XYZ file of C-alpha atoms in Angstrom:
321
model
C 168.274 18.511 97.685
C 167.075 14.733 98.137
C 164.227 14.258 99.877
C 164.778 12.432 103.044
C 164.244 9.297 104.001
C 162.988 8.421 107.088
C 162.490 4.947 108.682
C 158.973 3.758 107.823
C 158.445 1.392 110.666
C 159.205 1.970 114.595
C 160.140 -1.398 114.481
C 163.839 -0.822 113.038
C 166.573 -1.430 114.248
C 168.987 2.038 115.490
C 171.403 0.113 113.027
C 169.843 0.112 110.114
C 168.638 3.721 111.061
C 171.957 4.576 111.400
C 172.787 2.560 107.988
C 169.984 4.555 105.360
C 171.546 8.155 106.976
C 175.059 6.999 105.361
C 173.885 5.708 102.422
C 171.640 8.981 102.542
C 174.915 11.206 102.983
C 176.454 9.756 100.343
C 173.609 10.267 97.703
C 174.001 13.899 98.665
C 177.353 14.008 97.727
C 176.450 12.634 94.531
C 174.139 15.367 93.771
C 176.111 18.520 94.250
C 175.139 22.070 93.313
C 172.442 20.950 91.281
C 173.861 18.388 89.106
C 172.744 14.811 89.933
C 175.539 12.006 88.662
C 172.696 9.857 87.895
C 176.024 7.133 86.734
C 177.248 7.308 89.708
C 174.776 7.145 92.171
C 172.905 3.883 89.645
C 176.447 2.052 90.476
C 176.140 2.997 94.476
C 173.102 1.578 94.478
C 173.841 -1.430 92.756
C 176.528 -2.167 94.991
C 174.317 -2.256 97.762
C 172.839 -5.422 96.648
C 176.152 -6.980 97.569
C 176.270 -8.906 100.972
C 178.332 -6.757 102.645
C 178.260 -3.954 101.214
C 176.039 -2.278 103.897
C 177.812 -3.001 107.034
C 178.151 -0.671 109.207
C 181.934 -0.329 109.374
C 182.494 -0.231 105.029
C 179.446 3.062 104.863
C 181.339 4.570 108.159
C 184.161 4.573 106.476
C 182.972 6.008 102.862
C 181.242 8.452 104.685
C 184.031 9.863 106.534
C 185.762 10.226 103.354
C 183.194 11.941 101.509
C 183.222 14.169 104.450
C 187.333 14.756 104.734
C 186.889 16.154 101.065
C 189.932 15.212 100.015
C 189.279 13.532 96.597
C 186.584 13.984 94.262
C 183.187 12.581 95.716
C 182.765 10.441 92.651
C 185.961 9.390 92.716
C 185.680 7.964 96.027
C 182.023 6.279 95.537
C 183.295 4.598 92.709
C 186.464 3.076 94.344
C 183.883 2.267 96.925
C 182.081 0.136 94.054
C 185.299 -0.810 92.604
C 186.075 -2.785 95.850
C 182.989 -4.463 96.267
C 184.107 -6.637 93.009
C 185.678 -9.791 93.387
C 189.298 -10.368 91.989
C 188.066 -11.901 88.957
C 185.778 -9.181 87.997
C 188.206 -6.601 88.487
C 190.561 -8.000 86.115
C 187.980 -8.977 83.226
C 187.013 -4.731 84.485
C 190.820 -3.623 83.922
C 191.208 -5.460 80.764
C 188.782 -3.292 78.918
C 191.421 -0.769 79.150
C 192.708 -2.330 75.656
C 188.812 -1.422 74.328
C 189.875 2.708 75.217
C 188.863 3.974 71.494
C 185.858 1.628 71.000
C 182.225 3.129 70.397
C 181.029 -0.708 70.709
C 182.165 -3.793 71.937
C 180.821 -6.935 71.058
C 179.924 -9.283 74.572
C 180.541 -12.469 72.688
C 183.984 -11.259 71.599
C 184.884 -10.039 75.092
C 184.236 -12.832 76.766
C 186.107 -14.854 73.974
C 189.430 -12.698 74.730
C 189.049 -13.174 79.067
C 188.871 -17.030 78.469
C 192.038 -16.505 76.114
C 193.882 -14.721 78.426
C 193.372 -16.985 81.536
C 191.306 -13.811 82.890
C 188.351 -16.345 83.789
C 188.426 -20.170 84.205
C 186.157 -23.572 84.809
C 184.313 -23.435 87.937
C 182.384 -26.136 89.386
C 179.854 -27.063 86.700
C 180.563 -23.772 84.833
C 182.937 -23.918 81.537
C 185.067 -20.371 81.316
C 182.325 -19.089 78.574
C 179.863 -19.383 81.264
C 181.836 -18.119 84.221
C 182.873 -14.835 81.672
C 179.386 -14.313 80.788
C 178.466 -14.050 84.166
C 181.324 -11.697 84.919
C 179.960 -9.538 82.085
C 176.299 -9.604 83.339
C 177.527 -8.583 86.770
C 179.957 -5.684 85.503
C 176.776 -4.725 83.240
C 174.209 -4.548 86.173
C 177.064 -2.301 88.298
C 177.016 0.226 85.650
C 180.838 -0.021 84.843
C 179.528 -0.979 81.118
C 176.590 0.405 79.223
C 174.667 -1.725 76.622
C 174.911 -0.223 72.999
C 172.846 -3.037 71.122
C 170.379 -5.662 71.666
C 169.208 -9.053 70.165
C 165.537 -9.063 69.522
C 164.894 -11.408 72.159
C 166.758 -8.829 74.707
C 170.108 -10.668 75.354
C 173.181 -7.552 75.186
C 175.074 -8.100 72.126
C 177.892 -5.189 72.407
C 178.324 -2.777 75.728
C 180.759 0.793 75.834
C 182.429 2.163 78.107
C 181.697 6.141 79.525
C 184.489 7.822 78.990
C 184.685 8.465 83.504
C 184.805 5.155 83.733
C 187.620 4.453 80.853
C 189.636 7.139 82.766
C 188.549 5.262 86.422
C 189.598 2.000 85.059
C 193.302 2.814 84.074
C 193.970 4.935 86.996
C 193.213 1.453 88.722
C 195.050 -0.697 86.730
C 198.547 1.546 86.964
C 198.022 1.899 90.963
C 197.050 -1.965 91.743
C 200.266 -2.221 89.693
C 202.186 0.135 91.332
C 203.946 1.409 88.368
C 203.152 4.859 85.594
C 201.715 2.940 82.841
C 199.686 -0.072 82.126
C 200.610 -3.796 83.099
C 202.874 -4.702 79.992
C 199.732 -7.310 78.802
C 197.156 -4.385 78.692
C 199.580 -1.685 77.146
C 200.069 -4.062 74.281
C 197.213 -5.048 73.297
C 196.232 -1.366 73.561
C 199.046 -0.801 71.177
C 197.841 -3.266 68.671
C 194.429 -1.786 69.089
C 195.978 1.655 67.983
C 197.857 0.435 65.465
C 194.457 -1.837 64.001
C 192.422 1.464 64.299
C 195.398 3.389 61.601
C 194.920 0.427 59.949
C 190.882 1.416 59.782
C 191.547 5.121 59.295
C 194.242 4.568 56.099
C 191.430 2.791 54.256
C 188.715 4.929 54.580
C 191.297 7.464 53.877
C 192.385 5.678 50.462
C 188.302 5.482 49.862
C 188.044 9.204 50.291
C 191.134 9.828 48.395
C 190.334 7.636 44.779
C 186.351 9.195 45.020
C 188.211 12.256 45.072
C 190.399 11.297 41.952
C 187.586 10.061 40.100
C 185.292 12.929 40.382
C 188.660 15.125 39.016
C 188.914 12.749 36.473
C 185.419 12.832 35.053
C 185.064 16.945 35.297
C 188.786 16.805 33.584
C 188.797 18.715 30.410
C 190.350 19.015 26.974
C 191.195 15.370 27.840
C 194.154 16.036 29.902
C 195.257 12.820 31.963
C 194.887 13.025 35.637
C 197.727 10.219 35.843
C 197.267 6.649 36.877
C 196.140 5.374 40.495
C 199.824 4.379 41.249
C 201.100 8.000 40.927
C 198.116 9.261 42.692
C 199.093 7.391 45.474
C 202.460 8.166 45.798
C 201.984 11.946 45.362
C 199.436 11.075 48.430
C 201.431 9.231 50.708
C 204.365 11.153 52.825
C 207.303 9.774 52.724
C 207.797 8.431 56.351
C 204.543 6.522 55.702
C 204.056 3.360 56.592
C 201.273 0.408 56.193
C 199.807 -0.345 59.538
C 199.623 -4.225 58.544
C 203.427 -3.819 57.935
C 203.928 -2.274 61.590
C 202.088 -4.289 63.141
C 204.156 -7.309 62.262
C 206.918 -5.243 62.949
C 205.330 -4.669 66.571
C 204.734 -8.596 66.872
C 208.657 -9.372 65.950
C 209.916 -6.957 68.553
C 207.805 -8.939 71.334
C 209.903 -10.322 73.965
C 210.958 -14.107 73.155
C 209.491 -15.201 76.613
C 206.144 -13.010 76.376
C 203.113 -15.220 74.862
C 200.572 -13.328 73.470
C 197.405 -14.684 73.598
C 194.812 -12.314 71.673
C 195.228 -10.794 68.475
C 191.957 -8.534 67.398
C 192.198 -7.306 64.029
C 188.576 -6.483 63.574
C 187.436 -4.210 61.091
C 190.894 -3.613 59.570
C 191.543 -4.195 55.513
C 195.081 -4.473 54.007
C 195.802 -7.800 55.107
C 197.822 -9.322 52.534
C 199.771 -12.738 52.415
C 202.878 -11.774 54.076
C 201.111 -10.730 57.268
C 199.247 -13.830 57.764
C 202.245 -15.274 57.189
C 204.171 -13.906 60.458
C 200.862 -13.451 62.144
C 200.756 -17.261 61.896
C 204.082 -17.585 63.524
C 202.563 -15.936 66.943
C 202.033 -20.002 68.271
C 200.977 -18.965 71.448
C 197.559 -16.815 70.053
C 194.875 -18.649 71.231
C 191.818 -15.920 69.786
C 192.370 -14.541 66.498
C 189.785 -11.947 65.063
C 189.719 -11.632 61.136
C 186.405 -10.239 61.313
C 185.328 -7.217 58.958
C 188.733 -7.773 57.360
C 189.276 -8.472 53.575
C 190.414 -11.657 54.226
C 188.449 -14.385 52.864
C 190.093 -17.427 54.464
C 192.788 -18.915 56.028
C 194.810 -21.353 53.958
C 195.519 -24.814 56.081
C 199.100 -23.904 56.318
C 198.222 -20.826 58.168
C 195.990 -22.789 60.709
C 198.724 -25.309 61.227
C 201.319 -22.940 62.689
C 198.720 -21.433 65.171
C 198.766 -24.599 67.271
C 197.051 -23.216 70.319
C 194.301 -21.670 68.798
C 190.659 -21.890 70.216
C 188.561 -19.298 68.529
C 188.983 -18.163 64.950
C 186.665 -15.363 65.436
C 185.606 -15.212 61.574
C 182.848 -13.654 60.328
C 179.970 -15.693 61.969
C 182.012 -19.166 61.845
C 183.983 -20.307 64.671
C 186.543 -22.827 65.001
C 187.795 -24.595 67.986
């Protein structure tokens, strides 16, 4: 059990007496038959250090639903956190539902694709970088995202998300949204990051595959031919497959005509070739495009030309604005 805490001065108030038993009860229920959700009980805290986050009436209330027993303690702590974000927050929070396969997400890149989607914007004597950084230092500090990697001088480069919390976050986005799935702009980009990470999978695959071929083609003997890279690949390949670059422009083509998509995030993924670019520069309304990791050297001016509302060319280490 937790030890308990008793008031330290006779000079408290019976309020804020009454105030460390709740938050007291609910610590309790965090720690249940031994095992001690160390997650959720850091984020509990944390949300204490909001303004009103300690009134009387908001622990009352979590209290009596920890007691009732109807949902999951954690589940109800963490809604309990969830609320204590402002609007804002809790959409740049929901929108990492299109990061749900990610081991490690870069901050800078984040915060690039909130400003792009109109998630954050210019506050008084903030531009929308600043106001999303902040947004990610706060959601950081709550414990909804974990750092993965640092700079030397200390400053988060890339955060995850715990898988509770990636199964928190899009119970929250379908309910706020009253509907079974994911608001339309966070199921696609989720499908684009699906269809990026077969993208990923197909190379390494093809790596694996022509290592393979090569090792059977040095141990070959008596000098019989193990057939040419072309064949190879087409004995490989079922014959349903298709290239992921391929459908993803296919994915980008059946987009409604009204719908503007905004961030395209093709990180990490090889097979470009020039007939993607080529309809992935017809998307006018992308305003972040991510070509890092990819085997894409450049964009021709041509390209750049049809992606008129482009801010950030996210680009190996270059950015263009």
């Amino acid at each position: 059990m937790l030890p308990n805490n008793k008031a330290s001065s006779s000079s408290s108030s019976t309020m804020d007496e009454a105030e460390r038993k709740r938050i007291h009860a609910v610590l309790e229920k965090c720690y249940q038959d031994g095992d001690a959700d160390i997650s959720c009980m850091k984020m509990f805290l944390c949300a204490l250090f909001l303004p009103d986050a300690t009134t009387s009436t908001k622990l009352g209330n979590l209290e009596k639903k920890l007691q009732q027993g109807a949902e999951e303690p954690k589940e109800v702590v963490r809604i309990f956190c969830y609320s204590m974000l402002s609007t804002q927050q809790k959409s740049c929070l929901q929108y990492l539902t299109a990061f749900h396969d990610e081991e490690s997400i870069s901050r800078t890149s984040l915060v690039r694709r909130w400003v792009a989607e109109g998630i954050v914007g210019k506050e008084q004597d903030r531009t929308p970088e600043e106001v999303g950084e902040r947004c990610f230092r706060e959601l950081l500090f709550r414990g909804f995202v974990v750092e993965v990697g640092t700079s030397d001088g200390g400053t988060v480069r890339s955060c995850r998300i715990e898988d509770p919390i990636k199964e928190f976050i899009e119970r929250i986005a379908k309910s706020e949204n009253f509907v079974s799935e994911l608001p339309s702009h966070l199921d696609r980009q989720l499908q684009i990051r699906k269809i990026v990470h077969k993208g990923r999978k197909h190379q390494e695959q093809e790596l694996q595959d022509r290592w393979k071929r090569n090792v059977v083609g040095d141990l070959c003997c008596c000098g019989a031919p193990a057939g040419s890279d072309e064949e190879a690949d087409s004995r490989a390949k079922p014959e349903h497959f298709k290239d992921p670059m391929d459908e993803l422009v296919d994915f980008l083509k059946l987009l409604p005509h009204v719908y503007r998509l905004n961030v395209l995030d093709l990180g990490g993924c090889q097979g470009l070739k020039k007939r993607h670019l080529k309809s992935i520069c017809k998307v006018v309304s992308l305003k972040y495009l991510s070509l890092r990791k990819t085997d894409v050297s450049r964009l021709m001016a041509r390209h750049l030309q049809g992606l008129k509302n482009l801010e950030t060319l996210d680009h190996m280490c270059h950015r263009a604005t």
